[in-house]
Each structure stands twice: as structure tokens, then as C-alpha cells.
């Protein structure tokens, strides 16, 4: 395994519908979408904002993060994506083509442009009998004391889903 990788953080906007797929051989879920990022700066001489060329990335997210992304993100959302950059090459109708692929290890909404409500995904493998994740089982009191303002929507329109099959079904309906 190589110790060298091209890690990148991109701030931009989702330009396509967020789609969930499954690998044919193992059924591992993954989500894809296009991410556009345009560098912007203020031109002091002209007194106006200027935009550079928009750079486009194909974002891939795997496993539970893929399900969370499909439930949480929509076309037009401002996001921050961190991951490994690579290229995909293929032959299209007009010849060889190349695209930039950002395999996300972390992603989320850009809170500069709005608010969000975080809901932890419960993994059955690490939860105790009460459904509390083992790594935070001592923090129930803090969670009960925490109050969320009523005017902050969770963005999903649905309660968190515990079963992975239910998560997949929910993601497919969106």
C-alpha cells in the first residue's frame, strides 16, 4: 500500500441529484453526485466580484456514509467534501474522456449558508441493549439536557432510521 495520496478538501455546490447505487458483486452501497467549485475574488480595481472557471468533481461516498449522504444532501446544497482525488478514464462517443473523482472520507453541509441538525447513525454492531452506542453510553444525561431550537429543521423530513434496510429504502424514495 502506498503512503502517498492526494487528499483534498473542496468547498462547493452539489450540481446533480444525489444518487445511491449498489456494487453488483457485494451489494455495498455507494452514493454519487457532481460537485462544482468556483473560486471567487474581489477585483479592487473594477470594484466587482470575479469568478474563475468552475471545476467539477464526481464525488463517491461508500457504505454508511453513502446512506447518510443520500438522506441528507440535495441538488443545490452547499457542501464541504474531503477525500482522495483520482481520475477516471473512459471512451465516450466523442473519444477518450477523463473526469476527476473525489472519494469522500468526510462531507457535510456548508453552514456558512444555512443551518443543520445532526442525528447520529446508530450501528447495531456497536450499540448496547438500549440502542445507545457503546462509545457514548455515559453521555445519555447530556443528550437529554440538550435542547434544539424548534425553528431548526432536520432537513430530512423523517426520523432517524435504525435498520440499514430501512435506510436504503428511504434513500431510494428520495
mmCIF file of C-alpha atoms in Angstrom:
data_model
loop_
_atom_site.group_PDB
_atom_site.id
_atom_site.type_symbol
_atom_site.label_atom_id
_atom_site.label_comp_id
_atom_site.label_asym_id
_atom_site.label_seq_id
_atom_site.Cartn_x
_atom_site.Cartn_y
_atom_site.Cartn_z
ATOM 1 C CA UNK A 1 0.000 0.000 0.000
ATOM 2 C CA UNK A 2 1.283 3.434 -0.885
ATOM 3 C CA UNK A 3 1.757 6.083 1.761
ATOM 4 C CA UNK A 4 1.296 8.826 -0.798
ATOM 5 C CA UNK A 5 -2.165 10.089 -1.602
ATOM 6 C CA UNK A 6 -3.716 13.216 -2.976
ATOM 7 C CA UNK A 7 -6.029 14.369 -0.173
ATOM 8 C CA UNK A 8 -8.198 17.350 -0.999
ATOM 9 C CA UNK A 9 -10.899 19.480 0.594
ATOM 10 C CA UNK A 10 -13.375 21.079 -1.804
ATOM 11 C CA UNK A 11 -15.965 23.704 -0.912
ATOM 12 C CA UNK A 12 -18.732 23.941 -3.487
ATOM 13 C CA UNK A 13 -22.300 23.222 -4.511
ATOM 14 C CA UNK A 14 -24.000 19.964 -5.462
ATOM 15 C CA UNK A 15 -24.766 20.185 -9.180
ATOM 16 C CA UNK A 16 -26.723 16.968 -9.778
ATOM 17 C CA UNK A 17 -29.206 14.764 -7.997
ATOM 18 C CA UNK A 18 -27.625 12.684 -5.239
ATOM 19 C CA UNK A 19 -27.916 9.055 -6.392
ATOM 20 C CA UNK A 20 -27.485 5.871 -4.384
ATOM 21 C CA UNK A 21 -26.130 2.722 -6.078
ATOM 22 C CA UNK A 22 -25.008 -0.751 -5.047
ATOM 23 C CA UNK A 23 -21.924 -2.641 -6.141
ATOM 24 C CA UNK A 24 -23.119 -5.607 -8.180
ATOM 25 C CA UNK A 25 -20.839 -8.177 -6.559
ATOM 26 C CA UNK A 26 -21.260 -7.385 -2.857
ATOM 27 C CA UNK A 27 -24.186 -5.028 -2.669
ATOM 28 C CA UNK A 28 -22.069 -2.361 -0.936
ATOM 29 C CA UNK A 29 -23.967 0.933 -1.147
ATOM 30 C CA UNK A 30 -22.330 3.998 -2.629
ATOM 31 C CA UNK A 31 -23.643 7.446 -3.431
ATOM 32 C CA UNK A 32 -22.548 9.726 -6.260
ATOM 33 C CA UNK A 33 -23.084 13.353 -7.188
ATOM 34 C CA UNK A 34 -21.323 16.114 -9.123
ATOM 35 C CA UNK A 35 -19.728 18.908 -7.125
ATOM 36 C CA UNK A 36 -18.955 22.288 -8.669
ATOM 37 C CA UNK A 37 -16.476 24.687 -7.100
ATOM 38 C CA UNK A 38 -15.837 28.207 -8.389
ATOM 39 C CA UNK A 39 -13.055 30.357 -6.979
ATOM 40 C CA UNK A 40 -14.295 33.896 -6.372
ATOM 41 C CA UNK A 41 -12.336 37.032 -5.536
ATOM 42 C CA UNK A 42 -12.921 40.777 -5.280
ATOM 43 C CA UNK A 43 -11.333 42.853 -8.063
ATOM 44 C CA UNK A 44 -10.466 46.097 -6.239
ATOM 45 C CA UNK A 45 -9.612 47.972 -9.435
ATOM 46 C CA UNK A 46 -13.008 47.303 -11.010
ATOM 47 C CA UNK A 47 -14.888 47.207 -7.685
ATOM 48 C CA UNK A 48 -16.669 43.930 -8.546
ATOM 49 C CA UNK A 49 -16.552 40.253 -7.652
ATOM 50 C CA UNK A 50 -14.961 37.977 -10.263
ATOM 51 C CA UNK A 51 -15.445 34.249 -10.775
ATOM 52 C CA UNK A 52 -12.858 31.830 -12.140
ATOM 53 C CA UNK A 53 -13.754 28.743 -14.146
ATOM 54 C CA UNK A 54 -15.955 26.237 -12.307
ATOM 55 C CA UNK A 55 -14.121 22.988 -11.543
ATOM 56 C CA UNK A 56 -16.288 19.853 -11.487
ATOM 57 C CA UNK A 57 -15.702 16.699 -9.432
ATOM 58 C CA UNK A 58 -17.545 13.360 -9.357
ATOM 59 C CA UNK A 59 -17.965 12.598 -5.658
ATOM 60 C CA UNK A 60 -18.245 8.992 -4.445
ATOM 61 C CA UNK A 61 -19.218 8.086 -0.893
ATOM 62 C CA UNK A 62 -19.280 4.490 0.420
ATOM 63 C CA UNK A 63 -21.210 2.365 2.932
ATOM 64 C CA UNK A 64 -23.000 4.063 5.857
ATOM 65 C CA UNK A 65 -21.714 7.490 4.812
ATOM 66 C CA UNK A 66 -23.353 6.867 1.424
ATOM 67 C CA UNK A 67 -26.707 6.242 3.088
ATOM 68 C CA UNK A 68 -26.313 9.324 5.271
ATOM 69 C CA UNK A 69 -25.395 11.465 2.250
ATOM 70 C CA UNK A 70 -28.399 10.208 0.262
ATOM 71 C CA UNK A 71 -30.714 11.052 3.185
ATOM 72 C CA UNK A 72 -29.170 14.445 3.927
ATOM 73 C CA UNK A 73 -27.963 16.112 0.734
ATOM 74 C CA UNK A 74 -29.840 17.519 -2.257
ATOM 75 C CA UNK A 75 -29.003 19.138 -5.585
ATOM 76 C CA UNK A 76 -28.123 22.787 -4.998
ATOM 77 C CA UNK A 77 -26.862 22.288 -1.420
ATOM 78 C CA UNK A 78 -23.615 23.986 -0.393
ATOM 79 C CA UNK A 79 -21.200 21.321 0.887
ATOM 80 C CA UNK A 80 -17.663 20.698 2.066
ATOM 81 C CA UNK A 81 -16.122 17.418 0.882
ATOM 82 C CA UNK A 82 -12.790 15.958 1.954
ATOM 83 C CA UNK A 83 -11.272 12.892 0.346
ATOM 84 C CA UNK A 84 -8.797 11.362 -2.063
ATOM 85 C CA UNK A 85 -8.609 12.720 -5.592
ATOM 86 C CA UNK A 86 -8.169 10.402 -8.559
ATOM 87 C CA UNK A 87 -9.092 10.307 -12.239
ATOM 88 C CA UNK A 88 -11.399 8.013 -14.179
ATOM 89 C CA UNK A 89 -10.802 7.443 -17.864
ATOM 90 C CA UNK A 90 -13.270 6.026 -20.369
ATOM 91 C CA UNK A 91 -14.084 6.162 -24.057
ATOM 92 C CA UNK A 92 -17.190 8.138 -24.951
ATOM 93 C CA UNK A 93 -18.930 8.765 -28.253
ATOM 94 C CA UNK A 94 -16.522 11.627 -28.973
ATOM 95 C CA UNK A 95 -13.336 9.804 -27.913
ATOM 96 C CA UNK A 96 -11.327 9.343 -24.722
ATOM 97 C CA UNK A 97 -12.653 11.183 -21.674
ATOM 98 C CA UNK A 98 -11.310 11.878 -18.175
ATOM 99 C CA UNK A 99 -13.045 13.074 -15.025
ATOM 100 C CA UNK A 100 -11.869 13.990 -11.544
ATOM 101 C CA UNK A 101 -13.195 11.687 -8.821
ATOM 102 C CA UNK A 102 -13.198 12.706 -5.163
ATOM 103 C CA UNK A 103 -13.699 9.632 -2.968
ATOM 104 C CA UNK A 104 -15.092 11.254 0.157
ATOM 105 C CA UNK A 105 -13.882 10.383 3.633
ATOM 106 C CA UNK A 106 -15.769 13.307 5.208
ATOM 107 C CA UNK A 107 -18.553 15.559 3.954
ATOM 108 C CA UNK A 108 -21.333 17.757 5.166
ATOM 109 C CA UNK A 109 -23.352 20.902 4.607
ATOM 110 C CA UNK A 110 -21.547 24.247 4.490
ATOM 111 C CA UNK A 111 -23.051 26.056 7.489
ATOM 112 C CA UNK A 112 -21.979 29.453 6.129
ATOM 113 C CA UNK A 113 -25.149 29.299 4.023
ATOM 114 C CA UNK A 114 -27.648 27.751 6.428
ATOM 115 C CA UNK A 115 -28.236 25.604 9.478
ATOM 116 C CA UNK A 116 -28.403 21.870 10.010
ATOM 117 C CA UNK A 117 -29.360 19.357 12.686
ATOM 118 C CA UNK A 118 -27.055 16.391 13.238
ATOM 119 C CA UNK A 119 -28.548 12.976 14.038
ATOM 120 C CA UNK A 120 -26.049 10.215 14.853
ATOM 121 C CA UNK A 121 -26.403 6.977 12.869
ATOM 122 C CA UNK A 122 -26.758 4.044 15.257
ATOM 123 C CA UNK A 123 -24.828 0.949 14.232
ATOM 124 C CA UNK A 124 -26.380 -2.276 15.547
ATOM 125 C CA UNK A 125 -22.912 -3.813 15.963
ATOM 126 C CA UNK A 126 -21.714 -1.223 18.495
ATOM 127 C CA UNK A 127 -24.958 -0.403 20.287
ATOM 128 C CA UNK A 128 -25.895 -1.790 23.685
ATOM 129 C CA UNK A 129 -29.290 -3.297 24.566
ATOM 130 C CA UNK A 130 -30.879 0.170 24.812
ATOM 131 C CA UNK A 131 -29.589 1.147 21.360
ATOM 132 C CA UNK A 132 -27.008 3.541 22.822
ATOM 133 C CA UNK A 133 -23.639 3.428 21.028
ATOM 134 C CA UNK A 134 -21.014 1.843 23.284
ATOM 135 C CA UNK A 135 -18.580 4.741 22.917
ATOM 136 C CA UNK A 136 -21.068 7.322 24.255
ATOM 137 C CA UNK A 137 -23.123 5.238 26.710
ATOM 138 C CA UNK A 138 -22.168 7.511 29.625
ATOM 139 C CA UNK A 139 -23.492 10.654 27.958
ATOM 140 C CA UNK A 140 -27.257 9.995 27.999
ATOM 141 C CA UNK A 141 -27.831 12.726 30.575
ATOM 142 C CA UNK A 142 -26.135 15.328 28.398
ATOM 143 C CA UNK A 143 -28.243 14.335 25.414
ATOM 144 C CA UNK A 144 -31.443 14.571 27.455
ATOM 145 C CA UNK A 145 -30.493 18.035 28.740
ATOM 146 C CA UNK A 146 -29.621 19.353 25.288
ATOM 147 C CA UNK A 147 -32.394 21.374 23.701
ATOM 148 C CA UNK A 148 -32.677 22.047 19.999
ATOM 149 C CA UNK A 149 -34.394 25.278 18.962
ATOM 150 C CA UNK A 150 -37.795 24.495 17.451
ATOM 151 C CA UNK A 151 -37.150 26.540 14.305
ATOM 152 C CA UNK A 152 -34.187 24.387 13.170
ATOM 153 C CA UNK A 153 -35.397 21.765 10.666
ATOM 154 C CA UNK A 154 -33.500 18.490 10.414
ATOM 155 C CA UNK A 155 -33.518 18.626 6.618
ATOM 156 C CA UNK A 156 -34.616 15.037 6.132
ATOM 157 C CA UNK A 157 -38.302 15.286 6.951
ATOM 158 C CA UNK A 158 -38.072 11.903 8.662
ATOM 159 C CA UNK A 159 -36.991 10.436 11.962
ATOM 160 C CA UNK A 160 -33.611 8.682 12.098
ATOM 161 C CA UNK A 161 -33.869 5.104 10.842
ATOM 162 C CA UNK A 162 -32.135 2.352 12.818
ATOM 163 C CA UNK A 163 -32.255 -0.529 10.348
ATOM 164 C CA UNK A 164 -29.894 -0.356 7.356
ATOM 165 C CA UNK A 165 -32.503 -1.875 5.007
ATOM 166 C CA UNK A 166 -34.968 0.823 6.058
ATOM 167 C CA UNK A 167 -32.262 3.446 5.390
ATOM 168 C CA UNK A 168 -31.746 2.044 1.903
ATOM 169 C CA UNK A 169 -35.475 2.072 1.203
ATOM 170 C CA UNK A 170 -35.744 5.665 2.456
ATOM 171 C CA UNK A 171 -32.780 6.734 0.312
ATOM 172 C CA UNK A 172 -34.288 5.131 -2.808
ATOM 173 C CA UNK A 173 -37.579 7.020 -2.401
ATOM 174 C CA UNK A 174 -35.916 10.416 -2.488
#
